[in-house]
CSV table of C-alpha atoms and ligand atoms in Angstrom, one decimal:
chain,number,residue,atom,x,y,z
Y,62,MET,CA,23.9,-2.5,17.2
Y,63,LYS,CA,23.7,-5.1,14.5
Y,64,ASN,CA,26.0,-7.2,12.8
Y,65,PHE,CA,24.8,-6.8,9.1
Y,66,PRO,CA,27.7,-6.9,7.2
Y,67,ILE,CA,28.8,-4.4,4.9
Y,68,SER,CA,32.3,-3.7,2.4
Y,69,SER,CA,35.2,-3.4,4.2
Y,70,SER,CA,36.2,-0.9,2.3
Y,71,GLU,CA,33.9,1.3,3.9
Y,72,ILE,CA,35.3,0.5,7.8
Y,73,THR,CA,38.9,0.4,6.6
Y,74,PRO,CA,41.1,3.1,7.0
Y,75,LYS,CA,43.4,3.7,3.7
Y,76,GLN,CA,46.7,3.3,4.0
Y,77,VAL,CA,45.5,-0.2,5.7
Y,78,TYR,CA,43.3,-0.5,2.2
Y,79,LEU,CA,45.8,-0.1,-0.2
Y,80,SER,CA,48.2,-2.3,1.4
Y,81,ARG,CA,45.9,-4.8,1.1
Y,82,ARG,CA,45.1,-3.8,-2.4
Y,83,ASP,CA,48.9,-4.3,-2.9
Y,84,PHE,CA,48.4,-7.6,-1.5
Y,85,ILE,CA,44.8,-8.9,-3.4
Y,86,LYS,CA,47.7,-8.3,-6.2
Y,87,ALA,CA,50.4,-10.4,-5.1
Y,88,ALA,CA,47.5,-12.8,-4.2
Y,89,GLY,CA,46.6,-13.1,-8.2
Y,90,VAL,CA,43.2,-13.1,-7.2
Y,91,VAL,CA,40.8,-11.8,-9.9
Y,92,ALA,CA,39.9,-8.8,-9.6
Y,93,GLY,CA,36.5,-7.9,-10.3
Y,94,SER,CA,33.2,-5.0,-9.7
Y,95,VAL,CA,34.3,-5.3,-6.1
Y,96,ALA,CA,37.7,-6.7,-5.9
Y,97,LEU,CA,39.3,-3.5,-4.7
Y,98,SER,CA,36.5,-3.4,-1.6
Y,99,ALA,CA,37.9,-7.0,-0.1
Y,100,CYS,CA,40.8,-5.4,2.4
Y,101,GLY,CA,42.0,-7.2,5.9
Y,102,ILE,CA,39.7,-5.5,8.4
Y,103,ALA,CA,36.6,-6.7,9.1
Y,104,PRO,CA,33.4,-5.1,11.3
Y,105,ASN,CA,33.3,-7.8,14.2
Y,106,VAL,CA,29.7,-6.2,14.4
Y,107,VAL,CA,28.8,-4.4,11.7
Y,108,ASP,CA,27.6,-0.6,12.9
Y,109,PRO,CA,25.6,0.4,10.0
Y,110,VAL,CA,26.1,4.0,10.5
Y,111,SER,CA,30.1,3.6,9.5
Y,112,THR,CA,31.4,6.1,6.9
Y,113,GLU,CA,34.4,5.5,4.8
Y,114,ASN,CA,36.5,7.6,7.3
Y,115,SER,CA,35.5,6.4,10.5
Y,116,VAL,CA,36.5,3.9,11.8
Y,117,GLN,CA,35.0,1.0,14.4
Y,118,PRO,CA,36.7,0.8,18.2
Y,119,THR,CA,39.4,-1.6,18.1
Y,120,GLU,CA,37.9,-4.0,20.1
Y,121,MET,CA,34.6,-4.4,18.1
Y,122,ILE,CA,37.2,-4.9,14.8
Y,123,GLU,CA,37.9,-8.6,13.1
Y,124,LYS,CA,40.5,-9.2,11.4
Y,125,VAL,CA,39.3,-10.8,7.7
Y,126,ASN,CA,41.6,-13.9,7.4
Y,127,THR,CA,43.8,-14.4,4.1
Y,128,PHE,CA,43.6,-15.9,0.8
Y,129,GLU,CA,45.6,-18.1,1.9
Y,130,GLU,CA,44.6,-19.2,5.2
Y,131,ILE,CA,40.6,-19.1,3.9
Y,132,THR,CA,42.4,-21.2,0.4
Y,133,ASN,CA,44.6,-24.0,2.2
Y,134,TYR,CA,43.2,-24.7,4.9
Y,135,ASN,CA,39.9,-26.6,4.3
Y,136,ASN,CA,37.1,-29.5,5.5
Y,137,TYR,CA,36.2,-30.9,2.0
Y,138,TYR,CA,35.7,-34.6,2.7
Y,139,GLU,CA,35.0,-35.3,-0.6
Y,140,PHE,CA,38.7,-35.3,-1.5
Y,141,THR,CA,40.7,-36.0,2.3
Y,142,THR,CA,40.0,-35.5,5.3
Y,143,PHE,CA,43.4,-33.7,6.0
Y,144,LYS,CA,42.9,-29.7,5.9
Y,145,GLU,CA,45.9,-28.6,4.6
Y,146,GLY,CA,45.9,-31.6,1.4
Y,147,VAL,CA,42.2,-30.4,-0.2
Y,148,ALA,CA,43.8,-27.5,-2.0
Y,149,PRO,CA,46.6,-29.5,-4.2
Y,150,LEU,CA,43.3,-32.1,-4.0
Y,151,ALA,CA,41.1,-29.8,-5.6
Y,152,LYS,CA,42.8,-27.7,-7.7
Y,153,ASP,CA,41.2,-29.6,-11.3
Y,154,PHE,CA,38.3,-29.7,-9.6
Y,155,GLU,CA,36.3,-28.1,-12.9
Y,156,THR,CA,33.8,-25.4,-11.0
Y,157,SER,CA,32.7,-23.8,-14.6
Y,158,PRO,CA,30.6,-24.6,-16.1
Y,159,TRP,CA,28.6,-24.9,-13.3
Y,160,SER,CA,24.4,-26.1,-12.9
Y,161,VAL,CA,22.8,-26.3,-9.8
Y,162,GLU,CA,18.7,-28.7,-10.2
Y,163,ILE,CA,15.8,-26.1,-8.1
Y,164,THR,CA,12.9,-29.9,-7.2
Y,165,GLY,CA,10.7,-30.2,-5.3
Y,166,LEU,CA,7.9,-28.5,-4.2
Y,167,VAL,CA,8.2,-25.9,-5.9
Y,168,ASN,CA,6.1,-23.7,-8.6
Y,169,ASN,CA,8.9,-23.2,-10.9
Y,170,PRO,CA,11.5,-26.0,-10.2
Y,171,GLY,CA,14.7,-25.8,-13.1
Y,172,GLN,CA,17.9,-25.9,-14.0
Y,173,PHE,CA,20.2,-22.7,-13.3
Y,174,ASP,CA,23.4,-22.0,-14.7
Y,175,VAL,CA,25.7,-20.7,-11.7
Y,176,GLU,CA,26.5,-17.9,-14.4
Y,177,ASP,CA,23.1,-16.7,-15.1
Y,178,LEU,CA,22.0,-17.0,-11.4
Y,179,VAL,CA,25.1,-14.1,-11.0
Y,180,LYS,CA,23.9,-12.4,-13.8
Y,181,LYS,CA,20.6,-12.6,-12.3
Y,182,TYR,CA,21.3,-11.9,-8.4
Y,183,GLN,CA,24.5,-9.3,-8.7
Y,184,PRO,CA,26.3,-11.0,-5.7
Y,185,GLU,CA,27.6,-8.7,-3.0
Y,186,GLU,CA,30.8,-8.6,-0.7
Y,187,ARG,CA,29.7,-10.8,2.8
Y,188,ILE,CA,32.3,-10.8,5.2
Y,189,TYR,CA,31.2,-13.7,8.0
Y,190,ARG,CA,32.6,-15.3,10.3
Y,191,LEU,CA,32.8,-18.7,10.0
Y,192,ARG,CA,33.0,-21.3,13.0
Y,193,CYS,CA,33.5,-24.6,12.4
Y,194,VAL,CA,32.3,-27.3,14.9
Y,195,GLU,CA,36.0,-28.0,15.6
Y,196,ALA,CA,36.8,-25.0,17.5
Y,197,TRP,CA,38.8,-23.1,15.0
Y,198,SER,CA,37.5,-20.0,13.4
Y,199,MET,CA,38.4,-17.6,10.4
Y,200,VAL,CA,36.6,-14.3,9.2
Y,201,ILE,CA,35.9,-14.8,5.6
Y,202,PRO,CA,35.0,-12.7,2.7
Y,203,TRP,CA,32.0,-14.1,0.6
Y,204,MET,CA,31.0,-12.9,-3.0
Y,205,GLY,CA,27.3,-14.2,-2.8
Y,206,PHE,CA,23.7,-13.7,-3.4
Y,207,PRO,CA,21.0,-14.2,-0.2
Y,208,LEU,CA,19.2,-17.0,-1.1
Y,209,ALA,CA,16.1,-16.2,-1.1
Y,210,LYS,CA,16.2,-14.2,-3.4
Y,211,LEU,CA,16.0,-17.6,-5.6
Y,212,LEU,CA,13.8,-19.3,-3.1
Y,213,THR,CA,10.7,-16.2,-4.2
Y,214,ASP,CA,11.9,-16.8,-7.8
Y,215,VAL,CA,11.2,-20.3,-7.8
Y,216,GLU,CA,8.3,-20.8,-5.4
Y,217,PRO,CA,8.1,-22.8,-2.6
Y,218,THR,CA,4.6,-24.8,-2.5
Y,219,SER,CA,3.0,-24.1,0.7
Y,220,ASP,CA,3.4,-27.3,1.5
Y,221,ALA,CA,7.0,-26.4,1.3
Y,222,LYS,CA,9.0,-26.4,5.0
Y,223,TYR,CA,12.9,-27.1,4.0
Y,224,VAL,CA,15.0,-26.8,1.9
Y,225,ARG,CA,17.4,-29.6,1.1
Y,226,PHE,CA,21.1,-29.0,-0.5
Y,227,GLU,CA,23.0,-32.1,-2.1
Y,228,THR,CA,27.1,-32.1,-3.4
Y,229,ILE,CA,28.4,-33.1,-6.6
Y,230,PHE,CA,29.5,-36.9,-6.9
Y,231,LYS,CA,31.6,-37.9,-8.6
Y,232,PRO,CA,34.2,-39.6,-7.1
Y,233,SER,CA,36.4,-39.8,-10.5
Y,234,GLU,CA,37.9,-36.3,-9.8
Y,235,MET,CA,37.1,-36.1,-5.7
Y,236,PRO,CA,39.4,-39.4,-3.9
Y,237,GLY,CA,37.6,-39.1,-0.4
Y,238,GLN,CA,34.7,-40.1,-2.4
Y,239,ARG,CA,36.4,-43.3,-3.4
Y,240,GLN,CA,36.2,-44.0,0.6
Y,241,PRO,CA,32.8,-46.2,1.6
Y,242,LEU,CA,33.2,-45.0,5.4
Y,243,TYR,CA,30.7,-42.0,3.5
Y,244,PRO,CA,27.3,-42.3,3.0
Y,245,TRP,CA,27.8,-39.9,-0.2
Y,246,PRO,CA,26.5,-37.3,-0.9
Y,247,TYR,CA,26.7,-35.1,1.0
Y,248,GLN,CA,23.7,-33.6,2.1
Y,249,GLU,CA,22.5,-30.8,4.2
Y,250,GLY,CA,19.5,-28.7,5.1
Y,251,LEU,CA,17.5,-25.8,6.8
Y,252,ARG,CA,14.3,-25.3,8.0
Y,253,LEU,CA,12.5,-22.8,5.2
Y,254,ASP,CA,12.5,-19.5,7.1
Y,255,GLU,CA,16.0,-20.1,7.9
Y,256,ALA,CA,16.9,-20.7,4.4
Y,257,MET,CA,14.7,-17.0,3.3
Y,258,ASN,CA,17.0,-15.2,6.1
Y,259,ASP,CA,18.5,-12.5,5.0
Y,260,LEU,CA,22.7,-13.7,6.3
Y,261,THR,CA,21.4,-16.7,4.2
Y,262,LEU,CA,24.4,-16.7,1.4
Y,263,LEU,CA,24.9,-18.5,-1.6
Y,264,ALA,CA,28.5,-17.9,-2.3
Y,265,THR,CA,30.5,-17.6,-5.8
Y,266,GLY,CA,33.0,-15.8,-4.3
Y,267,LEU,CA,35.9,-14.9,-2.0
Y,268,TYR,CA,38.1,-12.0,-2.1
Y,269,GLY,CA,36.3,-10.2,-4.9
Y,270,GLY,CA,37.5,-12.6,-7.2
Y,271,GLU,CA,36.0,-16.0,-8.4
Y,272,LEU,CA,35.0,-19.2,-5.6
Y,273,PRO,CA,38.1,-21.8,-5.5
Y,274,PRO,CA,37.3,-25.6,-5.5
Y,275,GLN,CA,38.4,-26.3,-2.1
Y,276,ASN,CA,36.1,-23.5,-0.8
Y,277,GLY,CA,33.0,-25.2,-2.4
Y,278,GLY,CA,33.3,-23.6,-6.2
Y,279,GLY,CA,30.4,-23.8,-8.2
Y,280,ILE,CA,28.0,-22.9,-5.5
Y,281,ARG,CA,28.2,-23.4,-1.7
Y,282,LEU,CA,26.0,-22.0,1.0
Y,283,VAL,CA,26.8,-19.8,3.7
Y,284,VAL,CA,24.9,-20.1,7.1
Y,285,PRO,CA,27.0,-18.1,9.1
Y,286,TRP,CA,25.2,-18.6,12.4
Y,287,LYS,CA,25.8,-22.2,12.0
Y,288,TYR,CA,28.3,-24.7,12.8
Y,289,GLY,CA,29.9,-24.5,10.0
Y,290,PHE,CA,29.8,-28.4,8.5
Y,291,LYS,CA,25.6,-26.7,7.6
Y,292,SER,CA,27.5,-24.1,4.5
Y,293,ILE,CA,27.4,-27.4,2.3
Y,294,LYS,CA,30.1,-26.6,-1.2
Y,295,ALA,CA,29.6,-27.9,-4.3
Y,296,ILE,CA,25.6,-27.7,-4.9
Y,297,ILE,CA,24.0,-29.4,-7.3
Y,298,LYS,CA,20.6,-29.7,-6.1
Y,299,ILE,CA,18.4,-27.9,-3.9
Y,300,GLU,CA,16.1,-29.6,-3.1
Y,301,LEU,CA,11.9,-28.2,-1.2
Y,302,THR,CA,10.1,-30.8,0.7
Y,303,ALA,CA,7.6,-31.0,3.1
Y,304,GLU,CA,10.3,-33.1,5.9
Y,305,GLN,CA,13.6,-32.2,8.1
Y,306,PRO,CA,15.7,-33.9,5.5
Y,307,GLU,CA,19.0,-35.9,6.3
Y,308,THR,CA,21.8,-34.6,6.6
Y,309,LEU,CA,25.4,-36.8,6.3
Y,310,TRP,CA,26.6,-35.1,9.6
Y,311,ASN,CA,23.0,-36.4,11.7
Y,312,LEU,CA,23.4,-39.8,10.3
Y,313,ILE,CA,26.9,-40.8,10.2
Y,314,ALA,CA,26.2,-39.0,14.6
Y,315,PRO,CA,23.0,-38.6,15.1
Y,316,ASN,CA,24.3,-37.2,18.6
Y,317,GLU,CA,26.9,-35.1,18.6
Y,318,TYR,CA,26.0,-33.5,14.9
Y,319,GLY,CA,22.3,-31.6,15.1
Y,320,PHE,CA,19.9,-31.2,12.2
Y,321,TYR,CA,19.8,-27.2,13.8
Y,322,ALA,CA,23.3,-26.9,14.7
Y,323,ASN,CA,23.1,-24.0,16.1
Y,324,VAL,CA,26.9,-21.8,17.5
Y,325,ASN,CA,26.5,-22.6,21.4
Y,326,PRO,CA,28.2,-22.1,24.1
Y,327,GLU,CA,26.2,-23.2,26.0
Y,328,VAL,CA,25.7,-26.6,24.9
Y,329,GLN,CA,29.2,-28.6,24.3
Y,330,HIS,CA,30.2,-31.6,21.5
Y,331,PRO,CA,29.9,-34.8,23.5
Y,332,ARG,CA,34.4,-34.9,22.8
Y,333,TRP,CA,35.2,-31.3,23.2
Y,334,SER,CA,33.7,-28.1,24.8
Y,335,GLN,CA,32.2,-25.3,22.8
Y,336,ARG,CA,33.1,-22.4,23.9
Y,337,THR,CA,36.1,-21.2,23.4
Y,338,GLU,CA,38.1,-21.1,19.6
Y,339,ARG,CA,41.3,-20.8,17.5
Y,340,ARG,CA,40.8,-17.8,15.6
Y,341,ILE,CA,43.2,-19.4,12.2
Y,342,GLY,CA,46.1,-16.7,12.5
Y,343,GLU,CA,45.6,-16.2,15.7
Y,344,PHE,CA,47.8,-17.6,19.0
Y,345,SER,CA,45.3,-17.6,21.8
Y,346,ARG,CA,41.1,-18.6,21.8
Y,347,GLN,CA,38.8,-16.4,22.1
Y,348,ASP,CA,34.9,-17.0,23.4
Y,349,THR,CA,32.3,-18.5,21.3
Y,350,LEU,CA,29.5,-16.5,20.7
Y,351,MET,CA,25.8,-17.5,20.8
Y,352,PHE,CA,25.1,-17.6,16.9
Y,353,ASN,CA,28.1,-16.9,16.3
Y,354,GLY,CA,27.5,-13.3,17.4
Y,355,TYR,CA,24.9,-13.2,14.3
Y,356,GLY,CA,21.4,-13.4,17.5
Y,357,ASP,CA,20.0,-9.8,16.4
Y,358,GLN,CA,19.6,-12.2,13.2
Y,359,VAL,CA,18.1,-14.7,14.2
Y,360,ALA,CA,17.6,-15.4,17.4
Y,361,HIS,CA,13.1,-15.2,16.8
Y,362,LEU,CA,13.5,-18.0,14.5
Y,363,TYR,CA,14.2,-20.3,18.2
Y,364,GLU,CA,11.8,-18.6,19.8
Y,365,GLY,CA,10.3,-21.7,22.1
Y,366,LEU,CA,12.7,-24.4,20.9
Y,367,ASP,CA,14.8,-25.5,23.3
Y,368,LEU,CA,18.3,-25.2,22.2
Y,369,SER,CA,20.1,-27.6,24.0
Y,370,ILE,CA,17.6,-30.7,23.2
Y,371,ASN,CA,17.1,-29.3,19.3
Y,372,TYR,CA,21.3,-28.5,18.4
D,167,LIG,N1,30.3,-29.4,2.2
D,167,LIG,C1,31.1,-30.6,1.5
D,167,LIG,N2,30.2,-30.9,0.7
D,167,LIG,N3,31.5,-31.7,2.2
D,167,LIG,C2,32.7,-30.9,3.8
D,167,LIG,O1,33.5,-32.3,3.9
D,167,LIG,N4,32.8,-29.9,5.0
D,167,LIG,C3,32.2,-28.3,5.7
D,167,LIG,C4,32.1,-27.3,4.7
D,167,LIG,N5,30.7,-27.6,3.5
D,167,LIG,C5,32.6,-30.0,4.0
D,167,LIG,C6,31.8,-28.3,2.9
D,167,LIG,C7,32.9,-28.1,7.0
D,167,LIG,S1,32.8,-28.9,8.3
D,167,LIG,C8,33.5,-26.8,7.7
D,167,LIG,S2,34.1,-26.2,8.5
D,167,LIG,C9,32.9,-25.3,6.1
D,167,LIG,O2,32.4,-26.4,4.1
D,167,LIG,C10,34.9,-25.3,5.9
D,167,LIG,O3,34.3,-24.3,4.4
D,167,LIG,P1,35.9,-24.2,3.8
D,167,LIG,O4,37.0,-24.4,4.1
D,167,LIG,O5,35.8,-22.5,2.9
D,167,LIG,O6,36.0,-23.0,5.0
């Protein structure tokens, strides 16, 4: 059994699928070529042999969160720490045109327009669980392409061991950045092999449409087996490095937010348990899964590493 994401249209009963199409229209989502596959039922553990007419057994199906939920309950400290307040504050934030600089230990550095990246790498739909370190979660139908495609093209040198990501710094439009409480700009990092894993996505859209500013447009990272804070938004710089990069949360509270930040129900946050989570839109809590349920694809990356120390 694998967790490889497939298009939700492949597993959604037609009736549900059709009513979702109406929902998507009502939500005003711009229909792209794949818009109609952004439906309301996501496989929990997706069985790649699923066909259009075979629906997963109930216990293996998870509901995709609604467009409303995904775009109105956000963590984005550059705007505000109040989750419901991000969308209104971000609504005029300019996300297009957007470009990303790729620099550091690569043979082909450069400045890349997101529009060109989209043309070149043809984003696909990936339905992923997002587990925030604060113990809430969602299921989100992203549009994006594997970071590995871009990294392969820029050719990391043999010295490159890590990838560092940096968010735009624009205090004139991002009121949270006018508060000196955090060491702006937001930065994050991955080991190069984590960055090259096929699950690691550069997201350019969701629900078949564009990536709303509150969700990290122009372009953001999505690393579904790690706590949500690793999935850095509004990236303007990607740097290949030899040393482990600093990360914003690790700088602020190294005992609470490690570099790895793999979802792990066994390692509790100093201030709360990570055993369960609250899925936005649902009442009861559910068990948190090791690696957020993506162990088949990523557990091998951590063989021999003590995850209770390397949290
Ligand atoms: N990226 C930036 N630049 N700033 C942030 O505050 N918050 C992180 C992550 N990426 C954050 C960020 C956290 S804690 C989470 S849980 C996710 O974004 C939330 O993503 P979402 O709002 O799209 O659900």
